[in-house]
mmCIF file of C-alpha atoms in Angstrom:
data_model
loop_
_atom_site.group_PDB
_atom_site.id
_atom_site.type_symbol
_atom_site.label_atom_id
_atom_site.label_comp_id
_atom_site.label_asym_id
_atom_site.label_seq_id
_atom_site.Cartn_x
_atom_site.Cartn_y
_atom_site.Cartn_z
ATOM 1 C CA UNK E 175 85.612 116.784 123.582
ATOM 2 C CA UNK E 176 85.331 117.997 127.193
ATOM 3 C CA UNK E 177 86.726 121.324 128.364
ATOM 4 C CA UNK E 178 88.857 119.502 130.941
ATOM 5 C CA UNK E 179 90.388 117.253 128.257
ATOM 6 C CA UNK E 180 91.030 120.253 126.018
ATOM 7 C CA UNK E 181 92.734 122.189 128.834
ATOM 8 C CA UNK E 182 94.890 119.164 129.655
ATOM 9 C CA UNK E 183 95.880 118.812 126.038
ATOM 10 C CA UNK E 184 96.711 122.516 125.804
ATOM 11 C CA UNK E 185 98.993 122.264 128.843
ATOM 12 C CA UNK E 186 100.693 119.206 127.388
ATOM 13 C CA UNK E 187 101.294 120.862 124.042
ATOM 14 C CA UNK E 188 102.388 124.213 125.418
ATOM 15 C CA UNK E 189 104.754 122.807 128.026
ATOM 16 C CA UNK E 190 105.716 119.346 126.857
ATOM 17 C CA UNK E 191 106.199 119.281 123.113
ATOM 18 C CA UNK E 192 109.439 121.265 122.916
ATOM 19 C CA UNK E 193 110.894 119.418 125.881
ATOM 20 C CA UNK E 194 110.167 116.088 124.229
ATOM 21 C CA UNK E 195 111.859 117.203 121.037
ATOM 22 C CA UNK E 196 114.874 118.402 123.012
ATOM 23 C CA UNK E 197 115.741 114.818 123.917
ATOM 24 C CA UNK E 198 116.820 114.225 120.324
ATOM 25 C CA UNK E 199 120.535 113.932 119.670
ATOM 26 C CA UNK E 200 120.492 116.998 117.451
ATOM 27 C CA UNK E 201 118.571 119.006 114.854
ATOM 28 C CA UNK E 202 120.201 119.274 111.424
ATOM 29 C CA UNK E 203 119.495 121.138 108.206
ATOM 30 C CA UNK E 204 120.319 119.115 105.091
ATOM 31 C CA UNK E 205 119.956 119.784 101.393
ATOM 32 C CA UNK E 206 116.893 118.417 99.590
ATOM 33 C CA UNK E 207 116.780 117.319 95.922
ATOM 34 C CA UNK E 208 115.110 120.633 95.011
ATOM 35 C CA UNK E 209 117.906 122.639 96.631
ATOM 36 C CA UNK E 210 115.899 123.708 99.669
ATOM 37 C CA UNK E 211 116.724 122.682 103.235
ATOM 38 C CA UNK E 212 115.073 119.898 105.225
ATOM 39 C CA UNK E 213 115.235 119.870 109.022
ATOM 40 C CA UNK E 214 115.892 116.573 110.774
ATOM 41 C CA UNK E 215 115.857 115.681 114.471
ATOM 42 C CA UNK E 216 118.200 112.723 114.893
ATOM 43 C CA UNK E 217 117.883 110.208 117.730
ATOM 44 C CA UNK E 218 121.010 108.044 117.526
ATOM 45 C CA UNK E 219 121.492 104.936 119.679
ATOM 46 C CA UNK E 220 124.719 104.617 121.608
ATOM 47 C CA UNK E 221 127.337 102.014 120.859
ATOM 48 C CA UNK E 222 126.225 101.046 117.345
ATOM 49 C CA UNK E 223 128.348 101.743 114.299
ATOM 50 C CA UNK E 224 125.524 101.367 111.804
ATOM 51 C CA UNK E 225 122.079 100.980 113.322
ATOM 52 C CA UNK E 226 118.909 100.201 111.378
ATOM 53 C CA UNK E 227 117.100 103.329 110.222
ATOM 54 C CA UNK E 228 113.595 104.564 111.072
ATOM 55 C CA UNK E 229 112.419 107.774 109.380
ATOM 56 C CA UNK E 230 109.369 109.363 111.031
ATOM 57 C CA UNK E 231 106.927 111.754 109.340
ATOM 58 C CA UNK E 232 104.530 113.487 111.792
ATOM 59 C CA UNK E 233 101.124 114.848 110.901
ATOM 60 C CA UNK E 234 100.442 118.453 109.998
ATOM 61 C CA UNK E 235 101.523 120.791 112.781
ATOM 62 C CA UNK E 236 102.909 117.910 114.860
ATOM 63 C CA UNK E 237 106.567 118.689 114.194
ATOM 64 C CA UNK E 238 107.232 120.051 117.689
ATOM 65 C CA UNK E 239 106.427 116.903 119.618
ATOM 66 C CA UNK E 240 104.331 114.471 117.567
ATOM 67 C CA UNK E 241 105.790 110.939 117.230
ATOM 68 C CA UNK E 242 108.640 111.829 119.601
ATOM 69 C CA UNK E 243 107.522 108.981 121.864
ATOM 70 C CA UNK E 244 108.212 106.541 119.020
ATOM 71 C CA UNK E 245 111.506 108.164 118.049
ATOM 72 C CA UNK E 246 112.858 107.907 121.596
ATOM 73 C CA UNK E 247 111.529 104.350 122.015
ATOM 74 C CA UNK E 248 113.184 103.223 118.773
ATOM 75 C CA UNK E 249 116.407 104.943 119.801
ATOM 76 C CA UNK E 250 116.414 102.930 123.054
ATOM 77 C CA UNK E 251 115.587 99.843 120.974
ATOM 78 C CA UNK E 252 118.766 100.219 118.936
ATOM 79 C CA UNK E 253 117.480 102.137 115.897
ATOM 80 C CA UNK E 254 118.661 105.434 114.453
ATOM 81 C CA UNK E 255 115.414 107.435 114.397
ATOM 82 C CA UNK E 256 115.262 110.477 112.127
ATOM 83 C CA UNK E 257 112.277 112.789 112.653
ATOM 84 C CA UNK E 258 111.269 114.918 109.679
ATOM 85 C CA UNK E 259 110.474 118.455 110.852
ATOM 86 C CA UNK E 260 108.254 119.342 107.927
ATOM 87 C CA UNK E 261 107.682 122.975 106.991
ATOM 88 C CA UNK E 262 104.008 122.968 106.054
ATOM 89 C CA UNK E 263 102.360 125.707 104.075
ATOM 90 C CA UNK E 264 100.269 126.311 107.207
ATOM 91 C CA UNK E 265 103.050 126.853 109.779
ATOM 92 C CA UNK E 266 100.760 126.718 112.798
ATOM 93 C CA UNK E 267 101.428 123.895 115.220
ATOM 94 C CA UNK E 268 98.711 122.188 117.220
ATOM 95 C CA UNK E 269 99.578 124.492 120.120
ATOM 96 C CA UNK E 270 99.100 127.523 117.850
ATOM 97 C CA UNK E 271 95.705 126.232 116.804
ATOM 98 C CA UNK E 272 94.685 125.767 120.418
ATOM 99 C CA UNK E 273 95.666 129.361 121.188
ATOM 100 C CA UNK E 274 93.730 130.654 118.172
ATOM 101 C CA UNK E 275 90.580 128.644 118.857
ATOM 102 C CA UNK E 276 90.908 126.602 115.674
ATOM 103 C CA UNK E 277 91.641 123.251 117.279
ATOM 104 C CA UNK E 278 88.185 121.709 116.984
ATOM 105 C CA UNK E 279 87.889 122.727 113.337
ATOM 106 C CA UNK E 280 91.397 121.625 112.366
ATOM 107 C CA UNK E 281 91.811 118.439 114.392
ATOM 108 C CA UNK E 282 90.889 116.186 111.486
ATOM 109 C CA UNK E 283 91.937 118.513 108.667
ATOM 110 C CA UNK E 284 94.105 116.918 106.006
ATOM 111 C CA UNK E 285 95.881 118.594 103.142
ATOM 112 C CA UNK E 286 95.014 117.337 99.677
ATOM 113 C CA UNK E 287 97.468 119.705 97.977
ATOM 114 C CA UNK E 288 100.037 117.860 95.833
ATOM 115 C CA UNK E 289 102.793 120.380 96.643
ATOM 116 C CA UNK E 290 102.510 119.631 100.368
ATOM 117 C CA UNK E 291 103.211 115.942 99.766
ATOM 118 C CA UNK E 292 105.860 116.677 97.143
ATOM 119 C CA UNK E 293 107.632 118.709 99.842
ATOM 120 C CA UNK E 294 107.303 115.844 102.277
ATOM 121 C CA UNK E 295 108.691 113.311 99.798
ATOM 122 C CA UNK E 296 111.655 115.650 99.230
ATOM 123 C CA UNK E 297 112.191 115.686 103.005
ATOM 124 C CA UNK E 298 112.158 111.875 102.953
ATOM 125 C CA UNK E 299 114.735 111.848 100.173
ATOM 126 C CA UNK E 300 116.961 114.281 102.092
ATOM 127 C CA UNK E 301 116.770 112.163 105.253
ATOM 128 C CA UNK E 302 117.697 109.013 103.342
ATOM 129 C CA UNK E 303 120.615 110.719 101.604
ATOM 130 C CA UNK E 304 121.920 112.077 104.917
ATOM 131 C CA UNK E 305 121.565 108.712 106.690
ATOM 132 C CA UNK E 306 123.264 106.799 103.875
ATOM 133 C CA UNK E 307 126.152 109.266 103.937
ATOM 134 C CA UNK E 308 126.713 108.217 107.580
ATOM 135 C CA UNK E 309 126.529 104.475 106.874
ATOM 136 C CA UNK E 310 124.493 101.974 104.899
ATOM 137 C CA UNK E 311 121.818 100.867 107.373
ATOM 138 C CA UNK E 312 120.924 97.154 107.201
ATOM 139 C CA UNK E 313 117.210 98.006 106.933
ATOM 140 C CA UNK E 314 115.122 101.165 106.705
ATOM 141 C CA UNK E 315 111.507 101.748 107.753
ATOM 142 C CA UNK E 316 109.259 104.770 107.115
ATOM 143 C CA UNK E 317 106.732 105.596 109.853
ATOM 144 C CA UNK E 318 104.043 108.277 109.545
ATOM 145 C CA UNK E 319 100.997 109.660 111.319
ATOM 146 C CA UNK E 320 98.011 111.299 109.521
ATOM 147 C CA UNK E 321 99.646 113.385 106.752
ATOM 148 C CA UNK E 322 102.762 111.390 107.551
ATOM 149 C CA UNK E 323 100.814 108.159 106.990
ATOM 150 C CA UNK E 324 99.729 109.515 103.597
ATOM 151 C CA UNK E 325 103.396 110.312 102.911
ATOM 152 C CA UNK E 326 104.378 106.738 103.798
ATOM 153 C CA UNK E 327 101.719 105.266 101.497
ATOM 154 C CA UNK E 328 102.711 107.592 98.654
ATOM 155 C CA UNK E 329 106.367 106.609 99.061
ATOM 156 C CA UNK E 330 105.341 102.926 99.093
ATOM 157 C CA UNK E 331 103.723 103.449 95.690
ATOM 158 C CA UNK E 332 100.011 103.678 96.472
ATOM 159 C CA UNK E 333 97.945 104.966 93.564
ATOM 160 C CA UNK E 334 96.654 108.465 94.205
ATOM 161 C CA UNK E 335 94.719 111.398 92.795
ATOM 162 C CA UNK E 336 97.592 113.858 93.366
ATOM 163 C CA UNK E 337 99.723 112.803 90.421
ATOM 164 C CA UNK E 338 102.605 111.746 92.685
ATOM 165 C CA UNK E 339 104.776 108.663 92.479
ATOM 166 C CA UNK E 340 106.851 107.481 95.413
ATOM 167 C CA UNK E 341 110.102 105.611 94.900
ATOM 168 C CA UNK E 342 109.503 102.798 97.433
ATOM 169 C CA UNK E 343 112.978 103.135 98.975
ATOM 170 C CA UNK E 344 112.160 101.494 102.327
ATOM 171 C CA UNK E 345 112.035 97.892 103.452
ATOM 172 C CA UNK E 346 108.728 98.371 105.316
ATOM 173 C CA UNK E 347 106.151 100.991 106.282
ATOM 174 C CA UNK E 348 104.108 101.900 109.367
ATOM 175 C CA UNK E 349 100.988 104.089 109.003
ATOM 176 C CA UNK E 350 99.322 105.499 112.133
ATOM 177 C CA UNK E 351 95.847 106.918 111.400
ATOM 178 C CA UNK E 352 96.038 105.882 107.724
ATOM 179 C CA UNK E 353 93.733 107.382 105.106
ATOM 180 C CA UNK E 354 91.137 105.351 103.268
ATOM 181 C CA UNK E 355 89.388 106.041 99.986
ATOM 182 C CA UNK E 356 88.706 109.737 99.380
ATOM 183 C CA UNK E 357 90.231 112.829 97.805
ATOM 184 C CA UNK E 358 93.773 111.394 97.931
ATOM 185 C CA UNK E 359 93.410 107.660 97.365
ATOM 186 C CA UNK E 360 90.972 106.002 94.943
ATOM 187 C CA UNK E 361 89.496 102.545 95.454
ATOM 188 C CA UNK E 362 92.075 99.748 95.248
ATOM 189 C CA UNK E 363 94.940 102.229 95.618
ATOM 190 C CA UNK E 364 96.904 99.732 97.710
ATOM 191 C CA UNK E 365 96.184 96.459 95.895
ATOM 192 C CA UNK E 366 99.731 96.101 94.506
ATOM 193 C CA UNK E 367 101.758 97.006 97.621
ATOM 194 C CA UNK E 368 103.805 93.969 98.556
ATOM 195 C CA UNK E 369 106.301 95.164 101.169
ATOM 196 C CA UNK E 370 105.544 94.688 104.879
ATOM 197 C CA UNK E 371 103.026 97.186 106.234
ATOM 198 C CA UNK E 372 101.669 97.883 109.716
ATOM 199 C CA UNK E 373 98.536 100.025 109.967
ATOM 200 C CA UNK E 374 97.329 101.246 113.369
ATOM 201 C CA UNK E 375 94.139 103.128 114.222
ATOM 202 C CA UNK E 376 91.789 103.456 117.180
ATOM 203 C CA UNK E 377 88.070 103.274 117.812
ATOM 204 C CA UNK E 378 88.021 107.043 118.490
ATOM 205 C CA UNK E 379 90.315 107.887 115.568
ATOM 206 C CA UNK E 380 87.672 109.399 113.287
ATOM 207 C CA UNK E 381 88.680 110.082 109.686
ATOM 208 C CA UNK E 382 87.991 113.391 107.885
ATOM 209 C CA UNK E 383 85.320 111.637 105.812
ATOM 210 C CA UNK E 384 83.843 109.197 108.302
ATOM 211 C CA UNK E 385 84.455 107.018 111.334
ATOM 212 C CA UNK E 386 87.652 105.189 112.217
ATOM 213 C CA UNK E 387 86.528 102.326 109.986
ATOM 214 C CA UNK E 388 87.440 104.428 106.940
ATOM 215 C CA UNK E 389 91.041 104.084 108.104
ATOM 216 C CA UNK E 390 90.882 100.299 107.659
ATOM 217 C CA UNK E 391 90.070 100.478 103.930
ATOM 218 C CA UNK E 392 93.716 100.445 102.883
ATOM 219 C CA UNK E 393 94.269 97.195 104.773
ATOM 220 C CA UNK E 394 91.239 95.577 103.140
ATOM 221 C CA UNK E 395 92.691 96.375 99.701
ATOM 222 C CA UNK E 396 96.164 94.946 100.385
ATOM 223 C CA UNK E 397 97.209 91.632 98.831
ATOM 224 C CA UNK E 398 98.271 88.693 100.978
ATOM 225 C CA UNK E 399 101.649 89.286 102.593
ATOM 226 C CA UNK E 400 103.247 90.638 105.767
ATOM 227 C CA UNK E 401 100.483 93.173 106.310
ATOM 228 C CA UNK E 402 99.020 93.929 109.736
ATOM 229 C CA UNK E 403 96.096 96.002 110.979
ATOM 230 C CA UNK E 404 95.851 96.945 114.639
ATOM 231 C CA UNK E 405 92.767 98.614 116.138
ATOM 232 C CA UNK E 406 93.233 100.053 119.631
ATOM 233 C CA UNK E 407 90.200 100.431 121.867
ATOM 234 C CA UNK E 408 89.457 104.059 122.826
ATOM 235 C CA UNK E 409 92.533 105.430 121.020
ATOM 236 C CA UNK E 410 92.056 108.887 119.508
ATOM 237 C CA UNK E 411 93.782 110.595 116.611
ATOM 238 C CA UNK E 412 95.885 112.554 119.103
ATOM 239 C CA UNK E 413 96.851 109.425 121.071
ATOM 240 C CA UNK E 414 98.373 107.918 117.948
ATOM 241 C CA UNK E 415 100.434 111.094 117.482
ATOM 242 C CA UNK E 416 101.721 110.660 121.020
ATOM 243 C CA UNK E 417 99.594 113.161 122.933
ATOM 244 C CA UNK E 418 98.052 111.085 125.699
ATOM 245 C CA UNK E 419 95.920 111.629 128.764
ATOM 246 C CA UNK E 420 98.762 111.558 131.289
ATOM 247 C CA UNK E 421 99.542 107.875 131.790
ATOM 248 C CA UNK E 422 100.528 107.048 128.203
ATOM 249 C CA UNK E 423 98.318 103.939 128.115
ATOM 250 C CA UNK E 424 97.840 104.054 124.339
ATOM 251 C CA UNK E 425 101.539 104.684 123.683
ATOM 252 C CA UNK E 426 102.282 101.603 125.831
ATOM 253 C CA UNK E 427 100.308 99.552 123.308
ATOM 254 C CA UNK E 428 101.738 101.202 120.199
ATOM 255 C CA UNK E 429 105.431 101.066 121.104
ATOM 256 C CA UNK E 430 105.821 97.273 121.607
ATOM 257 C CA UNK E 431 103.658 96.640 118.534
ATOM 258 C CA UNK E 432 105.857 98.811 116.328
ATOM 259 C CA UNK E 433 109.035 97.428 117.911
ATOM 260 C CA UNK E 434 107.965 93.840 117.245
ATOM 261 C CA UNK E 435 107.091 94.702 113.648
ATOM 262 C CA UNK E 436 110.422 96.421 112.925
ATOM 263 C CA UNK E 437 112.332 93.650 114.721
ATOM 264 C CA UNK E 438 110.838 91.238 112.209
ATOM 265 C CA UNK E 439 111.899 93.499 109.344
ATOM 266 C CA UNK E 440 115.427 93.642 110.752
ATOM 267 C CA UNK E 441 115.496 89.833 110.920
ATOM 268 C CA UNK E 442 113.962 89.553 107.423
ATOM 269 C CA UNK E 443 110.990 87.681 108.826
ATOM 270 C CA UNK E 444 107.300 88.397 109.307
ATOM 271 C CA UNK E 445 107.100 88.045 113.061
ATOM 272 C CA UNK E 446 103.848 87.537 114.945
ATOM 273 C CA UNK E 447 102.948 90.712 116.802
ATOM 274 C CA UNK E 448 102.291 90.551 120.562
ATOM 275 C CA UNK E 449 98.737 90.187 121.778
ATOM 276 C CA UNK E 450 97.866 92.972 124.198
ATOM 277 C CA UNK E 451 94.696 93.936 126.061
ATOM 278 C CA UNK E 452 92.834 96.612 124.127
ATOM 279 C CA UNK E 453 94.476 95.780 120.792
ATOM 280 C CA UNK E 454 92.832 93.789 117.996
ATOM 281 C CA UNK E 455 95.274 92.492 115.397
ATOM 282 C CA UNK E 456 94.548 91.106 111.939
ATOM 283 C CA UNK E 457 97.030 89.856 109.375
ATOM 284 C CA UNK E 458 96.413 90.023 105.641
#
């Protein structure tokens, strides 16, 4: 990682993340099943009585800007997007880690602590309960990046080494920078998942335990169904979170891909995803 790229990223995180979050319609605190509070940033579309629901779970430390590009895009696309502002045991954001010189070490760090994911699943439950109290959305999708992608797979019912069992309360799932086999997921952890799934990674999206190809292992284990894998040329782990290099080229690939996938879910069909330069798509 070049010094110039790192300085650009620092400026983006220090100056842009909070501003991006501020475009949300509001930040709420709602009660979780365990009695604690979950924080939600709600991006509500205008003019819709009961919009379809997208719940977004950022990666560790990304809760002050990560995935905001998708939340705002889905809001414009007619979805109620609810961002989970997770309170991790390590409260440092990516900007904090840059300030403290820990960015290089922590970039690919991933919690394997069951309590962290239990907390996240409680946040998911709180978001669903809040949204359903507003109206019964026609469809609901869970979208996650990194730790959020693990959260999505756990909720979908993937077998795991953490002793956790998700409730599979969504109609479909999107995992950006998904985890493969390792300390969280054993081999064949995903072989029984039948609901629609979209997995996205990039050729520079290295996993904690190997190259980006590790992130395709979940897709290889899935049964036949409405399951898609997209590999984006030159996309990094940070690009998939929404921290780009200035022109948002990677986000411009991700957004229409996710929108096409969720449009199919809304229509109760498995739609073909759009072919785009720099994106390789495979259906399972």
